[in-house]
Coordinates of C-alpha atoms in Angstrom, one line a residue:
M1 CA -5.5 -39.2 -1.2
W2 CA -6.6 -40.8 2.1
D3 CA -5.1 -44.2 1.0
L4 CA -1.8 -42.4 0.3
V5 CA -1.8 -40.7 3.7
K6 CA -2.5 -44.0 5.5
K7 CA 0.3 -45.7 3.6
Q8 CA 2.9 -43.0 4.4
S9 CA 1.9 -43.0 8.1
G10 CA 2.5 -46.8 8.3
G11 CA -1.1 -47.8 8.4
M12 CA -1.9 -46.2 11.8
K13 CA -4.8 -47.7 13.6
G14 CA -7.5 -45.7 15.2
G15 CA -5.9 -46.0 18.6
A16 CA -2.5 -44.7 17.5
P17 CA -1.6 -41.2 18.8
G18 CA -2.7 -38.6 16.4
A19 CA -4.3 -41.0 13.9
S20 CA -7.7 -39.4 14.3
N21 CA -6.4 -36.1 13.0
W22 CA -4.7 -37.3 9.8
K23 CA -7.9 -37.3 7.7
T24 CA -8.9 -33.9 9.0
R25 CA -5.4 -32.4 8.3
A26 CA -5.3 -33.9 4.8
G27 CA -8.8 -32.5 4.0
S28 CA -7.7 -29.1 5.3
A29 CA -4.6 -29.1 3.1
L30 CA -6.7 -30.1 0.0
A31 CA -9.2 -27.3 0.8
K32 CA -6.4 -24.7 1.2
G33 CA -4.9 -25.8 -2.2
A34 CA -8.2 -25.5 -3.9
A35 CA -8.8 -22.0 -2.4
T36 CA -5.3 -20.9 -3.6
R37 CA -6.0 -22.1 -7.1
A38 CA -9.5 -20.5 -7.1
A39 CA -7.9 -17.1 -6.0
G40 CA -5.4 -17.3 -8.9
A41 CA -8.2 -18.1 -11.4
V42 CA -10.2 -15.1 -10.2
S43 CA -7.1 -12.8 -10.5
T44 CA -6.5 -14.1 -14.0
L45 CA -10.1 -13.5 -15.0
G46 CA -10.0 -10.0 -13.5
Q47 CA -7.0 -9.0 -15.6
A48 CA -8.7 -10.6 -18.7
A49 CA -11.8 -8.5 -18.0
V50 CA -9.8 -5.3 -17.7
N51 CA -8.1 -6.0 -21.0
A52 CA -11.4 -6.8 -22.7
I53 CA -13.0 -3.6 -21.4
G54 CA -10.0 -1.6 -22.6
G55 CA -10.3 -3.2 -26.1
E56 CA -14.0 -2.4 -26.3
L57 CA -13.5 1.2 -25.2
G58 CA -10.4 1.7 -27.3
V59 CA -8.3 2.5 -24.2
R60 CA -4.8 1.2 -23.4
F61 CA -4.1 0.5 -19.7
D62 CA -0.3 0.8 -19.1
P63 CA 1.4 -0.1 -15.8
A64 CA 1.8 2.7 -13.3
P65 CA 5.1 4.5 -13.4
A66 CA 6.7 5.4 -10.0
Y67 CA 7.1 9.0 -10.9
L68 CA 3.5 9.8 -11.6
F69 CA 1.9 10.6 -8.2
I70 CA 0.3 13.5 -6.5
V71 CA -0.3 14.4 -2.8
E72 CA -3.6 16.0 -1.8
M73 CA -3.7 18.0 1.5
G74 CA -6.6 20.1 2.7
G75 CA -8.4 19.7 -0.6
L76 CA -5.4 21.0 -2.6
I77 CA -3.4 18.8 -4.9
V78 CA 0.3 19.2 -4.2
A79 CA 2.4 18.4 -7.3
E80 CA 5.8 19.5 -5.9
F81 CA 6.9 16.4 -4.1
T82 CA 9.6 14.4 -5.9
E83 CA 9.6 11.3 -3.7
C84 CA 7.2 9.4 -1.5
S85 CA 8.0 6.4 0.6
G86 CA 6.7 4.5 3.6
L87 CA 3.4 3.2 2.3
E88 CA 3.7 0.1 4.4
M89 CA 1.5 -1.9 6.8
E90 CA 2.6 -4.8 9.0
R91 CA 0.7 -7.2 11.2
E92 CA 2.3 -8.4 14.4
V93 CA 2.5 -12.2 14.8
Y94 CA 2.6 -14.1 18.1
E95 CA 4.1 -17.6 18.2
Y96 CA 2.6 -20.3 20.4
E97 CA 4.2 -23.7 21.0
E98 CA 1.1 -25.8 21.4
G99 CA 1.6 -29.2 23.2
G100 CA 1.1 -32.2 21.0
Y101 CA 2.0 -30.4 17.7
N102 CA 5.8 -30.8 17.3
N103 CA 5.8 -30.3 13.5
F104 CA 5.0 -26.6 13.6
V105 CA 4.7 -23.5 15.8
R106 CA 1.2 -22.0 15.8
K107 CA 1.2 -18.3 14.7
L108 CA -1.5 -15.9 15.9
P109 CA -2.3 -12.5 14.3
G110 CA -1.8 -9.4 16.4
R111 CA -2.2 -5.7 15.9
S112 CA -1.4 -3.9 12.6
S113 CA 1.1 -1.1 12.6
Y114 CA 2.0 1.5 9.9
S115 CA 5.3 2.8 8.8
N116 CA 6.0 6.6 8.8
I117 CA 5.6 8.2 5.4
V118 CA 8.4 10.3 4.1
L119 CA 7.8 13.1 1.5
R120 CA 10.7 14.9 -0.2
R121 CA 10.6 17.9 -2.5
G122 CA 12.8 20.7 -3.9
V123 CA 13.1 23.7 -1.6
T124 CA 10.7 26.5 -2.5
V125 CA 9.7 29.8 -1.0
S126 CA 6.8 28.2 0.7
P127 CA 7.3 27.6 4.4
V128 CA 4.3 25.2 4.8
L129 CA 6.2 22.0 5.6
Y130 CA 8.4 23.7 8.2
S131 CA 5.4 25.5 9.7
W132 CA 3.4 22.2 9.9
Y133 CA 6.2 20.7 12.0
Q134 CA 6.5 23.9 14.1
A135 CA 2.8 23.8 15.0
G136 CA 2.6 22.4 18.5
V137 CA 6.3 22.8 19.4
Y138 CA 5.6 25.2 22.3
N139 CA 2.0 24.2 23.3
A140 CA 1.8 20.5 22.4
Y141 CA -1.2 21.1 20.1
V142 CA 0.2 19.2 17.1
L143 CA -1.7 19.8 13.9
K144 CA -3.1 16.5 12.6
L145 CA -4.3 16.2 9.0
N146 CA -5.9 13.7 6.7
F147 CA -4.4 13.6 3.3
S148 CA -4.3 11.4 0.2
I149 CA -1.6 10.0 -2.1
I150 CA -2.8 9.3 -5.6
L151 CA -0.9 7.2 -8.2
G152 CA -1.6 7.6 -11.9
A153 CA -0.8 5.8 -15.1
P154 CA -0.8 6.8 -18.8
M155 CA -4.0 6.1 -20.7
Q156 CA -4.5 6.4 -24.4
G157 CA -7.7 5.9 -26.3
T158 CA -10.2 7.3 -28.7
M159 CA -12.0 9.4 -26.1
F160 CA -9.2 10.2 -23.7
D161 CA -5.4 10.6 -23.9
G162 CA -3.5 11.5 -20.8
F163 CA -3.2 10.3 -17.3
A164 CA -5.7 8.5 -15.0
K165 CA -5.9 7.7 -11.4
I166 CA -5.5 4.1 -10.6
K167 CA -4.7 4.0 -6.8
H168 CA -5.8 6.4 -4.1
W169 CA -4.6 6.0 -0.5
D170 CA -6.1 8.0 2.3
V171 CA -3.9 8.7 5.3
E172 CA -5.6 9.4 8.6
G173 CA -4.5 11.4 11.6
A174 CA -1.2 12.4 10.2
F175 CA 1.3 14.6 12.0
P176 CA 5.0 15.4 11.3
V177 CA 7.7 13.8 13.5
R178 CA 10.8 15.1 11.6
W179 CA 11.6 17.9 9.3
T180 CA 15.0 17.8 7.4
G181 CA 16.4 20.8 5.6
P182 CA 18.6 20.8 2.5
E183 CA 22.2 19.7 2.4
M184 CA 24.2 22.6 0.8
S185 CA 27.6 22.5 -0.8
T186 CA 29.4 24.8 -3.2
S187 CA 30.7 21.7 -5.1
S188 CA 27.2 20.3 -5.7
G189 CA 25.0 21.0 -8.7
E190 CA 22.0 19.0 -7.3
T191 CA 18.6 20.5 -6.3
A192 CA 18.2 21.5 -2.7
I193 CA 15.8 19.1 -1.1
E194 CA 13.7 19.3 2.1
E195 CA 12.1 16.3 3.7
I196 CA 9.3 15.7 6.1
E197 CA 8.6 12.4 8.0
I198 CA 4.9 11.8 8.9
A199 CA 3.4 9.5 11.5
H200 CA -0.2 8.5 11.1
H201 CA -3.0 6.3 12.4
G202 CA -4.2 4.4 9.3
L203 CA -3.8 3.9 5.6
T204 CA -6.9 3.1 3.5
L205 CA -7.0 2.1 -0.2
S206 CA -10.0 3.9 -1.7
V207 CA -11.8 2.9 -4.9
V208 CA -11.2 5.2 -7.8
E209 CA -12.7 5.2 -11.3
A210 CA -10.3 3.8 -13.8
S211 CA -11.1 6.6 -16.3
S212 CA -10.8 9.4 -13.7
P213 CA -8.1 11.8 -15.1
F214 CA -5.8 14.0 -13.0
N215 CA -7.2 17.5 -12.7
P216 CA -4.7 19.9 -14.4
I217 CA -6.4 23.0 -13.0
A218 CA -6.0 21.7 -9.4
M219 CA -2.4 20.7 -10.1
A220 CA -1.7 24.2 -11.4
L221 CA -2.9 25.7 -8.1
A222 CA -0.3 23.5 -6.3
G223 CA 2.2 26.3 -6.7
D224 CA 0.4 28.2 -3.9
F225 CA 1.1 25.4 -1.4

């Protein structure tokens, strides 16, 4: 590899500008390539292990459907939401034009930010979403909550047949920034939808047991929310 680098660079001597860095850069590129291949191998082995475990237990792990999710607030599982969006994190990147390196612009990591989460559901008699937004309107004491968004997937096996948790996101310091009421029209046959947009201070992916089923009793209580 080093012979090829020297050939492509025109046989630079030690005194040529930048020649001392060629070997280091080539070695770094090789190391990064090896790390990428190793990460891919680990991912492949991990999926193979999941498939093997499923075969031994007689359980089939299906991909998670987008419709199968629940929201847990205040220890109560809320099953009424029809849409959830905004599970997004982004890291700020600073660009630095370093002298002597004209082949690239150095990028430095900055702070992470989180998108607002939007929850939508059919209008019910419960005023809880509107009341959550109203809290703090007149005295600035906005009600902040921690809540969870749980994604499930169908599981079928000899010991269990139903739905299991596969992802569990914890949202910290959440408070509503916008409430939107339903759009109403006499010419529409669609369900009336209310929407709440939520700002927060962090999103954490928690570890869940692959065989942990949704709790149907807690879901039944969601009608009180």
